[in-house]
Coordinates of C-alpha atoms and ligand atoms in Angstrom, one line a residue:
Chain A
X264 CA 86.5 -4.7 -92.2
X265 CA 82.8 -5.2 -92.9
X266 CA 83.5 -8.7 -93.6
X267 CA 84.6 -9.6 -90.2
X268 CA 81.9 -8.0 -89.2
X269 CA 79.5 -9.6 -90.3
X270 CA 81.4 -13.3 -90.0
X271 CA 81.1 -12.7 -86.3
X272 CA 77.3 -12.1 -85.4
X273 CA 76.7 -15.4 -88.0
X274 CA 75.5 -18.3 -85.7
X275 CA 74.5 -20.7 -88.3
X276 CA 77.2 -20.9 -91.4
X277 CA 75.8 -23.9 -93.0
X278 CA 78.6 -24.3 -96.5
X279 CA 77.0 -26.7 -99.8
X280 CA 75.9 -29.2 -97.2
X281 CA 74.7 -32.8 -97.9
X282 CA 73.1 -35.6 -96.0
X283 CA 71.9 -39.1 -97.2
X284 CA 70.0 -41.5 -94.9
X285 CA 70.9 -44.9 -95.7
X286 CA 67.9 -46.9 -96.5
X287 CA 67.2 -50.9 -97.2
X288 CA 66.1 -49.3 -100.1
X289 CA 68.9 -47.8 -101.1
X290 CA 70.1 -44.2 -100.1
X291 CA 67.9 -41.1 -99.6
X292 CA 69.0 -37.7 -100.3
X293 CA 67.6 -35.8 -97.5
X294 CA 69.4 -33.1 -98.1
X295 CA 72.0 -31.5 -100.7
X296 CA 74.0 -28.5 -101.4
X297 CA 72.1 -26.1 -98.6
X298 CA 74.3 -23.4 -98.4
X299 CA 72.5 -20.3 -95.8
X300 CA 73.6 -18.3 -93.0
X301 CA 72.0 -17.3 -90.4
X302 CA 73.0 -13.4 -88.3
X303 CA 72.3 -12.7 -84.8
X304 CA 69.1 -11.9 -84.3
X305 CA 67.5 -13.0 -87.5
X306 CA 64.0 -14.7 -87.4
X307 CA 64.3 -17.5 -90.1
X308 CA 61.6 -19.5 -91.3
X309 CA 62.5 -22.9 -93.2
X310 CA 58.9 -23.8 -95.7
X311 CA 58.9 -26.2 -97.9
X312 CA 56.3 -29.3 -98.8
X313 CA 56.6 -32.9 -96.1
X314 CA 59.9 -35.1 -97.0
X315 CA 61.9 -32.0 -98.7
X316 CA 64.4 -32.2 -95.0
X317 CA 63.4 -29.3 -92.7
X318 CA 63.4 -31.2 -89.9
X319 CA 66.4 -33.0 -90.9
X320 CA 68.1 -29.7 -91.1
X321 CA 67.0 -28.4 -88.0
X322 CA 68.3 -32.0 -86.8
X323 CA 71.6 -30.9 -87.9
X324 CA 71.9 -27.6 -86.8
X325 CA 71.1 -29.2 -83.5
X326 CA 73.3 -31.8 -83.5
X327 CA 70.5 -34.9 -84.2
X328 CA 71.5 -35.6 -87.2
X329 CA 75.1 -36.2 -89.0
X330 CA 75.5 -34.4 -92.3
X331 CA 77.8 -36.7 -94.8
X332 CA 79.4 -33.9 -97.0
X333 CA 79.9 -30.0 -96.9
X334 CA 80.6 -27.4 -94.1
X335 CA 78.0 -26.2 -90.9
X336 CA 79.3 -23.8 -87.8
X337 CA 76.7 -23.0 -85.6
X338 CA 78.1 -20.1 -83.1
X339 CA 81.5 -20.4 -84.8
X340 CA 81.5 -24.0 -83.7
X341 CA 80.9 -27.6 -85.4
X342 CA 76.9 -28.5 -83.9
X343 CA 78.7 -30.7 -81.3
X344 CA 80.4 -28.6 -79.5
X345 CA 77.5 -25.8 -79.8
X346 CA 75.4 -28.4 -78.3
X347 CA 77.6 -28.9 -75.6
X348 CA 78.2 -25.2 -74.8
X349 CA 74.3 -25.4 -74.7
X350 CA 73.9 -22.8 -77.6
X351 CA 70.6 -23.3 -78.5
X352 CA 67.2 -24.8 -77.3
X353 CA 65.1 -27.1 -79.5
X354 CA 61.4 -27.1 -79.6
X355 CA 59.9 -30.2 -80.7
X356 CA 56.3 -30.9 -82.9
X357 CA 55.0 -32.0 -79.7
X358 CA 55.5 -30.6 -76.8
X359 CA 57.9 -33.6 -75.4
X360 CA 56.5 -33.1 -71.8
X361 CA 57.3 -35.6 -68.5
X362 CA 53.3 -36.2 -67.4
X363 CA 55.3 -37.2 -63.5
X364 CA 56.6 -33.7 -63.6
X365 CA 54.3 -30.5 -63.0
X366 CA 55.0 -27.4 -65.8
X367 CA 57.7 -26.1 -63.3
X368 CA 59.3 -29.7 -62.7
X369 CA 59.2 -29.4 -67.0
X370 CA 60.1 -26.2 -67.3
X371 CA 63.4 -27.2 -64.9
X372 CA 64.4 -30.3 -66.3
X373 CA 67.5 -29.1 -68.6
X374 CA 68.4 -26.7 -65.8
X375 CA 68.4 -30.0 -63.1
X376 CA 70.9 -31.4 -66.1
X377 CA 72.8 -28.4 -66.2
X378 CA 73.5 -28.3 -62.3
X379 CA 71.9 -25.0 -61.5
X380 CA 71.3 -24.6 -58.0
X381 CA 67.4 -25.1 -57.2
X382 CA 67.2 -21.4 -56.7
X383 CA 68.2 -20.6 -59.9
X384 CA 66.2 -23.0 -61.2
X385 CA 62.8 -21.6 -59.6
X386 CA 63.9 -17.7 -60.9
X387 CA 64.7 -19.3 -64.0
X388 CA 61.4 -21.0 -64.2
X389 CA 59.5 -18.2 -63.1
X390 CA 61.0 -15.7 -65.1
X391 CA 59.8 -17.8 -68.2
X392 CA 56.8 -19.3 -67.4
X393 CA 55.6 -15.9 -67.1
X394 CA 57.3 -14.6 -70.1
X395 CA 55.3 -17.4 -72.5
X396 CA 52.1 -15.7 -69.8
X397 CA 51.7 -19.2 -67.9
X398 CA 52.0 -17.3 -64.4
X399 CA 49.9 -19.1 -62.2
X400 CA 50.2 -22.5 -63.9
X401 CA 53.8 -23.8 -62.1
X402 CA 51.8 -26.6 -60.3
X403 CA 49.2 -27.5 -63.1
X404 CA 49.9 -31.2 -64.4
X405 CA 50.6 -31.5 -68.3
X406 CA 47.3 -33.2 -68.7
X407 CA 45.7 -30.6 -67.1
X408 CA 46.6 -28.2 -70.0
X409 CA 46.1 -27.4 -73.4
X410 CA 47.5 -28.2 -76.1
X411 CA 48.7 -24.6 -77.2
X412 CA 49.4 -24.3 -72.9
X413 CA 52.0 -27.2 -73.2
X414 CA 53.6 -26.2 -76.2
X415 CA 54.1 -22.3 -74.8
X416 CA 55.1 -24.5 -71.6
X417 CA 57.9 -26.8 -73.6
X418 CA 58.9 -23.4 -75.2
X419 CA 59.7 -21.6 -71.9
X420 CA 61.4 -25.4 -70.6
X421 CA 64.1 -24.2 -74.5
X422 CA 64.0 -20.4 -73.3
X423 CA 65.1 -22.0 -69.8
X424 CA 68.3 -22.8 -70.9
X425 CA 68.9 -19.0 -72.1
X426 CA 70.3 -20.4 -75.5
X427 CA 71.4 -17.0 -77.8
X428 CA 69.6 -19.8 -80.6
X429 CA 66.1 -21.5 -80.7
X430 CA 65.2 -24.3 -83.1
X431 CA 61.7 -24.9 -83.7
X432 CA 60.5 -27.8 -85.6
X433 CA 56.4 -26.8 -86.5
X434 CA 55.7 -25.9 -83.1
X435 CA 52.4 -24.8 -83.7
X436 CA 51.6 -27.3 -85.9
X437 CA 48.7 -29.6 -84.1
X438 CA 47.3 -27.1 -83.2
X439 CA 43.7 -24.8 -84.3
X440 CA 44.1 -22.1 -86.1
X441 CA 43.1 -19.9 -83.7
X442 CA 45.6 -20.8 -80.7
X443 CA 47.6 -20.7 -83.7
X444 CA 46.9 -16.9 -84.9
X445 CA 47.4 -16.3 -81.3
X446 CA 50.7 -17.7 -80.6
X447 CA 51.8 -16.5 -83.7
X448 CA 51.8 -13.2 -82.0
X449 CA 52.9 -14.4 -78.6
X450 CA 56.2 -15.7 -80.1
X451 CA 56.7 -12.6 -82.1
X452 CA 56.4 -10.2 -79.1
X453 CA 59.2 -13.0 -77.1
X454 CA 61.2 -12.6 -80.3
X455 CA 61.2 -9.2 -80.1
X456 CA 61.7 -8.8 -76.7
X457 CA 64.2 -11.5 -75.9
X458 CA 66.3 -10.5 -79.6
X459 CA 67.1 -14.8 -80.3
X460 CA 68.1 -16.3 -83.5
X461 CA 65.2 -18.5 -84.5
X462 CA 65.4 -20.9 -87.2
X463 CA 61.5 -21.7 -87.8
X464 CA 59.9 -25.0 -89.5
X465 CA 56.6 -24.8 -90.3
X466 CA 54.3 -25.8 -93.8
X467 CA 52.4 -22.5 -93.6
X468 CA 52.7 -19.5 -95.9
X469 CA 50.9 -17.1 -93.7
X470 CA 52.5 -17.6 -90.3
X471 CA 56.3 -17.8 -92.3
X472 CA 55.8 -14.6 -93.4
X473 CA 53.9 -13.1 -90.6
X474 CA 57.0 -14.0 -88.3
X475 CA 59.9 -14.3 -90.1
X476 CA 62.3 -11.7 -90.8
X477 CA 63.7 -14.4 -93.7
X478 CA 62.0 -17.3 -95.7
X479 CA 63.4 -20.2 -96.3
X480 CA 61.7 -22.5 -98.8
X481 CA 63.1 -25.6 -99.7
X482 CA 61.9 -28.5 -102.2
X483 CA 61.9 -31.9 -101.9
X484 CA 64.2 -34.2 -103.8
X485 CA 67.1 -33.9 -103.1
X486 CA 66.0 -31.9 -100.4
X487 CA 67.5 -27.8 -101.1
X488 CA 66.9 -24.1 -101.1
X489 CA 65.1 -22.5 -103.9
X490 CA 64.9 -19.4 -102.5
X491 CA 65.8 -17.2 -99.8
X492 CA 62.7 -14.1 -99.4
X493 CA 63.8 -11.4 -97.3
X494 CA 60.2 -9.7 -95.6
X495 CA 61.0 -6.7 -94.3
X496 CA 57.8 -6.1 -92.6
X497 CA 57.8 -3.8 -89.9
X498 CA 58.4 -4.3 -86.7
X499 CA 55.5 -3.4 -84.9
X500 CA 53.0 -5.5 -86.8
X501 CA 49.7 -7.8 -85.5
X502 CA 48.0 -9.9 -87.3
X503 CA 45.7 -7.5 -89.2
X504 CA 48.9 -6.7 -91.3
X505 CA 48.1 -10.2 -93.5
X506 CA 45.6 -8.0 -94.8
X507 CA 47.7 -5.3 -96.7
X508 CA 49.5 -5.3 -100.3
X509 CA 52.9 -6.1 -99.4
X510 CA 52.3 -9.3 -97.5
X511 CA 50.8 -10.4 -99.6
X512 CA 53.1 -9.7 -102.2
X513 CA 55.7 -11.6 -99.9
X514 CA 53.2 -14.4 -99.3
X515 CA 52.8 -14.6 -103.3
X516 CA 56.9 -14.9 -103.9
X517 CA 57.0 -17.5 -101.2
X518 CA 54.0 -19.7 -102.9
X519 CA 55.7 -19.2 -106.3
X520 CA 59.1 -20.9 -104.6
X521 CA 57.3 -23.6 -103.5
X522 CA 55.8 -24.0 -107.3
X523 CA 59.0 -23.9 -109.1
X524 CA 60.0 -26.7 -106.7
X525 CA 57.1 -28.8 -107.3
X526 CA 58.4 -28.5 -111.6
X527 CA 60.8 -30.5 -110.8
X528 CA 58.9 -32.8 -109.2
X529 CA 57.2 -33.6 -112.3
X530 CA 60.6 -34.0 -114.4
Chain B
X941 CA 34.6 -41.2 -51.6
X942 CA 35.2 -42.3 -55.1
X943 CA 36.8 -45.9 -54.2
X944 CA 33.9 -46.2 -51.6
X945 CA 31.6 -45.8 -54.0
X946 CA 33.1 -48.3 -56.6
X947 CA 34.0 -50.6 -53.7
X948 CA 29.8 -50.9 -52.7
X949 CA 28.9 -51.6 -56.9
X950 CA 31.5 -54.8 -56.5
X951 CA 29.7 -55.9 -53.8
X952 CA 26.8 -57.2 -55.3
X953 CA 28.7 -58.7 -58.1
X954 CA 30.9 -61.0 -55.9
X955 CA 28.6 -62.4 -53.3
X956 CA 26.7 -63.7 -55.7
X957 CA 29.7 -65.2 -57.8
X958 CA 30.8 -66.5 -54.3
X959 CA 27.6 -68.1 -53.8
X960 CA 27.5 -69.7 -57.2
X961 CA 30.9 -71.3 -55.9
X962 CA 29.4 -72.2 -53.0
X963 CA 26.3 -74.3 -54.5
X964 CA 28.5 -76.2 -56.8
X965 CA 30.9 -76.8 -54.6
X966 CA 28.3 -78.8 -52.4
X967 CA 27.4 -80.4 -55.4
X968 CA 30.7 -81.3 -56.4
X969 CA 31.0 -83.2 -52.7
X970 CA 28.5 -84.8 -53.3
X971 CA 28.7 -86.0 -57.1
X972 CA 32.6 -87.1 -56.1
X973 CA 32.3 -89.0 -53.0
X974 CA 29.1 -90.4 -54.1
X975 CA 30.9 -93.4 -55.4
X976 CA 32.3 -94.4 -52.3
X977 CA 29.6 -94.0 -50.4
X978 CA 27.3 -96.0 -52.5
X979 CA 29.3 -98.7 -52.6
X980 CA 29.2 -98.9 -49.2
X981 CA 25.5 -98.6 -48.8
X982 CA 25.9 -101.9 -51.4
X983 CA 27.7 -103.4 -48.9
X984 CA 25.2 -103.3 -45.9
X985 CA 22.5 -103.3 -47.4
X986 CA 21.4 -99.9 -45.9
X987 CA 18.7 -98.5 -47.8
X988 CA 19.4 -95.1 -48.7
X989 CA 18.0 -92.1 -50.5
X990 CA 19.4 -88.4 -51.8
X991 CA 19.2 -86.7 -48.3
X992 CA 21.2 -89.5 -46.9
X993 CA 23.4 -89.6 -49.3
X994 CA 24.4 -85.9 -49.6
X995 CA 24.4 -85.9 -45.7
X996 CA 27.0 -88.6 -45.4
X997 CA 28.6 -86.9 -48.8
X998 CA 29.0 -83.7 -47.0
X999 CA 30.5 -85.5 -43.2
X1000 CA 32.7 -87.5 -44.6
X1001 CA 36.5 -88.5 -42.3
X1002 CA 38.6 -88.6 -46.0
X1003 CA 36.1 -87.8 -48.7
X1004 CA 37.3 -87.2 -52.3
X1005 CA 36.3 -83.6 -52.2
X1006 CA 35.3 -82.3 -48.8
X1007 CA 32.6 -79.8 -48.2
X1008 CA 33.0 -76.0 -48.0
X1009 CA 31.8 -76.2 -43.6
X1010 CA 34.4 -79.5 -43.2
X1011 CA 36.9 -76.7 -45.3
X1012 CA 36.0 -74.3 -42.5
X1013 CA 36.0 -76.3 -39.7
X1014 CA 39.5 -77.7 -40.1
X1015 CA 40.5 -73.8 -40.5
X1016 CA 39.2 -72.8 -37.8
X1017 CA 40.7 -75.5 -35.8
X1018 CA 44.6 -75.2 -37.4
X1019 CA 44.2 -71.2 -37.6
X1020 CA 42.1 -69.9 -34.5
X1021 CA 42.1 -72.9 -32.1
X1022 CA 46.2 -73.4 -32.6
X1023 CA 48.9 -70.6 -31.2
X1024 CA 51.2 -69.2 -33.9
X1025 CA 54.3 -70.8 -33.3
X1026 CA 52.7 -74.2 -33.0
X1027 CA 53.5 -76.8 -35.7
X1028 CA 49.8 -77.3 -35.9
X1029 CA 49.0 -73.9 -36.8
X1030 CA 47.9 -73.0 -40.4
X1031 CA 49.4 -69.6 -39.7
X1032 CA 52.9 -70.3 -38.9
X1033 CA 53.3 -73.0 -42.3
X1034 CA 52.1 -69.7 -43.9
X1035 CA 54.7 -67.8 -41.9
X1036 CA 57.4 -70.4 -43.4
X1037 CA 55.8 -70.5 -47.4
X1038 CA 55.6 -66.2 -47.3
X1039 CA 58.8 -65.9 -45.7
X1040 CA 60.4 -67.7 -48.2
X1041 CA 58.4 -66.3 -51.3
X1042 CA 58.8 -63.0 -50.0
X1043 CA 62.7 -63.3 -49.7
X1044 CA 62.7 -64.8 -53.6
X1045 CA 61.0 -62.1 -54.4
X1046 CA 62.6 -59.3 -53.6
X1047 CA 66.0 -61.6 -55.2
X1048 CA 63.7 -61.9 -57.7
X1049 CA 63.4 -57.8 -58.2
X1050 CA 66.8 -57.1 -58.2
X1051 CA 68.0 -59.8 -60.5
X1052 CA 65.1 -58.9 -62.6
X1053 CA 65.6 -55.2 -62.9
X1054 CA 69.7 -55.5 -62.9
X1055 CA 69.3 -57.6 -65.7
X1056 CA 67.1 -55.3 -67.8
X1057 CA 69.5 -52.8 -67.1
X1058 CA 72.4 -54.7 -68.8
X1059 CA 70.1 -55.7 -71.4
X1060 CA 69.0 -51.8 -71.6
X1061 CA 72.4 -50.8 -71.9
X1062 CA 74.6 -53.2 -73.1
X1063 CA 74.3 -54.7 -76.5
X1064 CA 76.3 -57.6 -76.1
X1065 CA 74.0 -58.5 -73.2
X1066 CA 70.8 -57.8 -75.1
X1067 CA 71.9 -60.5 -77.6
X1068 CA 73.3 -63.3 -75.4
X1069 CA 71.3 -62.9 -72.6
X1070 CA 67.3 -62.5 -73.5
X1071 CA 67.7 -65.8 -75.2
X1072 CA 68.9 -68.3 -71.8
X1073 CA 66.6 -65.7 -69.6
X1074 CA 64.1 -67.1 -71.8
X1075 CA 65.1 -70.7 -72.5
X1076 CA 65.5 -71.4 -68.3
X1077 CA 61.8 -70.8 -67.6
X1078 CA 60.8 -73.4 -70.5
X1079 CA 62.2 -76.2 -67.6
X1080 CA 59.3 -77.1 -65.9
X1081 CA 60.1 -75.9 -62.3
X1082 CA 59.4 -79.5 -60.2
X1083 CA 62.2 -81.3 -61.9
X1084 CA 64.4 -78.0 -60.9
X1085 CA 63.3 -77.4 -57.1
X1086 CA 64.9 -80.7 -55.6
X1087 CA 68.1 -80.6 -57.9
X1088 CA 68.9 -76.9 -57.0
X1089 CA 67.8 -77.8 -53.3
X1090 CA 70.5 -80.6 -53.7
X1091 CA 72.8 -79.2 -55.6
X1092 CA 72.8 -75.7 -52.6
X1093 CA 72.5 -78.4 -50.0
X1094 CA 76.0 -80.1 -51.3
X1095 CA 77.6 -76.3 -50.3
X1096 CA 75.9 -76.3 -47.0
X1097 CA 73.0 -73.6 -48.1
X1098 CA 69.9 -75.5 -46.6
X1099 CA 66.9 -73.3 -45.2
X1100 CA 65.7 -70.6 -46.0
X1101 CA 67.5 -69.6 -49.0
X1102 CA 67.8 -72.6 -51.5
X1103 CA 63.9 -72.5 -51.6
X1104 CA 64.0 -68.5 -52.0
X1105 CA 66.3 -69.3 -55.2
X1106 CA 63.1 -71.6 -56.4
X1107 CA 60.8 -68.9 -55.6
X1108 CA 63.0 -66.3 -57.1
X1109 CA 63.8 -68.2 -60.7
X1110 CA 59.9 -68.8 -61.1
X1111 CA 59.4 -64.4 -61.0
X1112 CA 62.3 -62.9 -62.2
X1113 CA 60.9 -63.5 -65.7
X1114 CA 58.3 -61.3 -65.8
X1115 CA 60.6 -58.2 -64.2
X1116 CA 62.6 -58.6 -66.8
X1117 CA 60.6 -58.9 -69.8
X1118 CA 58.5 -55.5 -67.7
X1119 CA 61.2 -53.6 -67.0
X1120 CA 63.6 -54.2 -70.3
X1121 CA 60.2 -53.2 -72.0
X1122 CA 59.0 -50.3 -69.7
X1123 CA 62.8 -48.4 -69.8
X1124 CA 62.5 -49.0 -73.0
X1125 CA 59.6 -46.9 -73.0
X1126 CA 60.1 -43.3 -73.7
X1127 CA 59.5 -42.6 -77.9
X1128 CA 62.6 -41.3 -80.0
X1129 CA 61.6 -37.6 -79.5
X1130 CA 62.4 -37.8 -75.5
X1131 CA 65.6 -39.5 -75.5
X1132 CA 66.5 -37.0 -78.8
X1133 CA 65.5 -34.0 -76.7
X1134 CA 67.9 -35.4 -73.4
X1135 CA 70.6 -35.3 -76.4
X1136 CA 70.0 -31.9 -76.5
X1137 CA 70.9 -31.1 -73.3
X1138 CA 73.4 -33.1 -72.9
X1139 CA 72.0 -34.7 -70.2
X1140 CA 75.1 -38.0 -69.0
X1141 CA 73.8 -41.8 -69.2
X1142 CA 73.3 -42.1 -65.7
X1143 CA 70.7 -38.4 -65.9
X1144 CA 68.8 -39.9 -68.9
X1145 CA 68.5 -43.4 -66.8
X1146 CA 66.8 -41.5 -63.5
X1147 CA 65.1 -38.5 -65.1
X1148 CA 63.6 -40.5 -67.8
X1149 CA 63.8 -44.3 -68.2
X1150 CA 63.2 -45.2 -64.7
X1151 CA 59.9 -43.0 -64.0
X1152 CA 58.9 -44.1 -67.5
X1153 CA 59.1 -48.2 -66.9
X1154 CA 57.3 -47.8 -63.0
X1155 CA 54.0 -48.6 -64.7
X1156 CA 55.1 -51.7 -66.5
X1157 CA 57.1 -52.7 -63.6
X1158 CA 54.7 -52.9 -61.5
X1159 CA 52.6 -54.8 -63.6
X1160 CA 55.4 -57.3 -63.8
X1161 CA 55.7 -57.3 -60.3
X1162 CA 52.4 -57.9 -59.4
X1163 CA 52.6 -61.1 -61.9
X1164 CA 56.2 -62.1 -59.7
X1165 CA 54.7 -62.0 -56.1
X1166 CA 51.9 -64.3 -56.9
X1167 CA 54.5 -66.5 -58.6
X1168 CA 56.7 -66.5 -55.6
X1169 CA 53.9 -68.2 -53.7
X1170 CA 54.1 -70.8 -56.4
X1171 CA 57.7 -71.2 -56.1
X1172 CA 57.9 -71.3 -52.5
X1173 CA 55.3 -73.8 -52.2
X1174 CA 56.7 -75.6 -55.4
X1175 CA 59.6 -75.7 -52.9
X1176 CA 58.5 -77.4 -49.9
X1177 CA 57.3 -80.3 -51.6
X1178 CA 61.2 -81.7 -52.1
X1179 CA 62.5 -79.8 -48.8
X1180 CA 59.1 -81.7 -47.5
X1181 CA 59.1 -82.3 -43.3
X1182 CA 60.4 -78.5 -42.5
X1183 CA 56.9 -76.8 -42.4
X1184 CA 55.2 -74.3 -45.2
X1185 CA 52.5 -75.0 -46.9
X1186 CA 53.8 -76.9 -49.5
X1187 CA 55.0 -79.6 -46.6
X1188 CA 51.3 -79.4 -45.9
X1189 CA 49.8 -80.1 -48.7
X1190 CA 52.2 -82.7 -48.8
X1191 CA 51.7 -84.4 -45.4
X1192 CA 47.7 -84.0 -46.5
X1193 CA 47.7 -86.1 -49.9
X1194 CA 50.4 -88.7 -48.0
X1195 CA 47.7 -89.3 -45.1
X1196 CA 44.9 -88.8 -47.8
X1197 CA 43.3 -86.1 -45.9
X1198 CA 41.8 -83.9 -48.6
X1199 CA 40.5 -82.0 -46.0
X1200 CA 43.9 -80.7 -44.8
X1201 CA 45.5 -79.9 -48.7
X1202 CA 42.1 -77.7 -48.8
X1203 CA 42.5 -75.9 -46.1
X1204 CA 46.2 -75.0 -47.2
X1205 CA 45.2 -74.3 -50.5
X1206 CA 42.4 -71.9 -49.2
X1207 CA 45.2 -70.7 -47.5
X1208 CA 47.8 -70.1 -49.8
X1209 CA 45.1 -68.1 -52.2
X1210 CA 44.4 -66.0 -49.7
X1211 CA 48.6 -65.2 -48.9
X1212 CA 49.2 -64.7 -52.9
X1213 CA 45.5 -62.4 -53.1
X1214 CA 46.6 -60.8 -50.1
X1215 CA 50.2 -60.1 -51.2
X1216 CA 48.6 -59.3 -55.1
X1217 CA 46.9 -56.1 -53.5
X1218 CA 49.1 -55.1 -51.4
X1219 CA 51.5 -55.2 -54.4
X1220 CA 48.3 -53.4 -56.6
X1221 CA 48.2 -50.5 -53.5
X1222 CA 51.2 -49.9 -54.1
X1223 CA 51.3 -49.4 -57.8
X1224 CA 48.0 -47.5 -57.7
X1225 CA 50.2 -44.7 -54.6
X1226 CA 53.0 -44.9 -56.9
X1227 CA 51.3 -44.2 -60.5
X1228 CA 48.9 -41.4 -58.3
X1229 CA 52.7 -39.6 -58.0
X1230 CA 54.1 -40.1 -61.5
X1231 CA 51.1 -38.3 -63.3
X1232 CA 50.0 -36.1 -60.9
X1233 CA 46.3 -38.0 -60.4
X1234 CA 45.7 -38.7 -64.2
X1235 CA 45.2 -42.5 -63.7
X1236 CA 43.4 -41.7 -60.0
X1237 CA 40.7 -39.9 -62.2
X1238 CA 40.2 -42.7 -64.6
Ligands
ATP1248 N1 66.1 -41.1 -89.9 C1 66.1 -41.3 -91.1 N2 66.2 -42.3 -91.8 C2 66.2 -42.3 -93.1 N3 65.2 -41.6 -94.3 C3 64.9 -40.4 -93.5 C4 64.8 -40.3 -92.1 N4 64.5 -39.1 -91.6 C5 64.6 -38.4 -92.6 N5 64.4 -39.3 -93.7 C6 63.8 -39.2 -94.6 O1 64.3 -38.2 -95.2 C7 63.3 -36.7 -96.4 C8 63.1 -35.7 -95.5 O2 62.4 -35.9 -93.9 P1 62.5 -34.4 -93.5 O3 61.8 -35.2 -92.1 O4 63.9 -33.6 -92.8 O5 61.3 -33.8 -93.8 P2 60.5 -32.6 -93.5 O6 60.7 -31.6 -94.5 O7 60.6 -32.4 -91.8 O8 58.9 -32.9 -94.1 P3 57.4 -32.8 -92.6 O9 56.9 -31.3 -93.1 O10 56.4 -33.3 -92.5 O11 57.8 -32.8 -91.5 C9 62.2 -37.6 -96.5 O12 62.9 -38.5 -97.4 C10 62.7 -38.6 -95.3 O13 62.0 -39.9 -95.3
MG1249 MG1 59.5 -32.1 -90.2

């Protein structure tokens, strides 16, 4: 019975998943034998060196890329079906805002496509812009916002679809460290409030450990999972936690995992 | 206010250029007309000096190159002193040319956008159509124009439409090229994003591809509208007496009336310049709407 319960609250179930890209210089093994189960309400970070397949894995979950072999279920159905059910929101590395739309018009874009009524669209835009602390910027154009604000608009837009699952590909990768720290705290707060399941790609060890309930360490050529680290930091945490021994030992484990990945690289 | 300041700053350089061009023109008139005049002086054994030569060169009845004031007088005579409906009014002729140019431009814009959508959305059209479109532009329009008139005339289509077809032929090309580029301009990331939203092709077209293509479209339309006037004038050459600036050019060269030719040329360039600025104005309004005023600041 407990087995049943655990499978019903699994949001992403990946078994022996592989993906090869056909390129002119032969196949690229972007992902190989990935096993991963992500439970509801988890915050899972994918970390690893450039080219280890983090983006590719996220894109497979989002049905932006087709896997070559293995199995993947999102919300118990195929990624294609999950996409059609609008079960996830995807946040790209760049804000991907439309320059001819105001902040609000950008946030309601997916809602227009879903065919929500105008008043529903407005209500959701207001709700999620407030949630990312952008109330008062509704009628600005993207170029009038800072990079960090633009990325928050993009997060509000992903949330406005009200998906259970949030897929984020290095959303803060292009931002300076101060802004990034600030947004990390806001994102953690948002996750605590909404209890969404988040899959978060990052290059940064402190960011991964600070945000996540689990960190998945990946290594390249072929892209695979090296280690999965449970982070049971107290849920009410601030950036100060990064100085504590618990945090540092978790960060150390992640770093060890990344190193192990590199040693394969030298073969 | 910004615009006003910018046009203030432009007045000086523009007037300098106009003055320089006028001086070159007057000098050119003396130089080009001097051959005929000196022949005449020699025949009649008249004594002449340079002031005499200049005065005569600027007041010939059939100069090789008329002086600016002669063209201005011709313009006054044919623009201001004639009723617009008169066949001797340049405004009337400009109107004839303008109507076929505008119809051609509208047809070309519709055709160009239609072809571009086909090329972007249908892979086989991309491969099969583009070489033909490019080939169409390598055929000299001067050779093609009479054939179009004859062919359409033989099936009973005469008047405005055949001339517009020639205009269209000349100016649909930049529209296709610009529009294809524009429709393909959204980054893969934005298209992926639309895929995650489960957007239909129509939604992707109207919400992403079309707005992205607008700046490209307007750049093309500016080229196309200028070409449409050229096309209309070329189309009026074989149709002869029906009127239009092209017909005036033809009549002028037939009777050696260079002043008439120059007056028609100047009218044609005024028409083109006006049309291009109207499109440019439309472009500015449209772009301002597309990005909430960022372009207006730049
Ligand atoms: N469309 C594609 N065609 C061919 N190869 C690809 C394609 N997309 C990714 N790859 C290859 O797959 C591998 C994994 O790429 P991926 O973008 O997933 O890495 P990543 O971990 O996200 O890297 P980064 O941290 O730099 O973003 C790389 O070797 C890359 O070259
Ligand atoms: Mg990546």
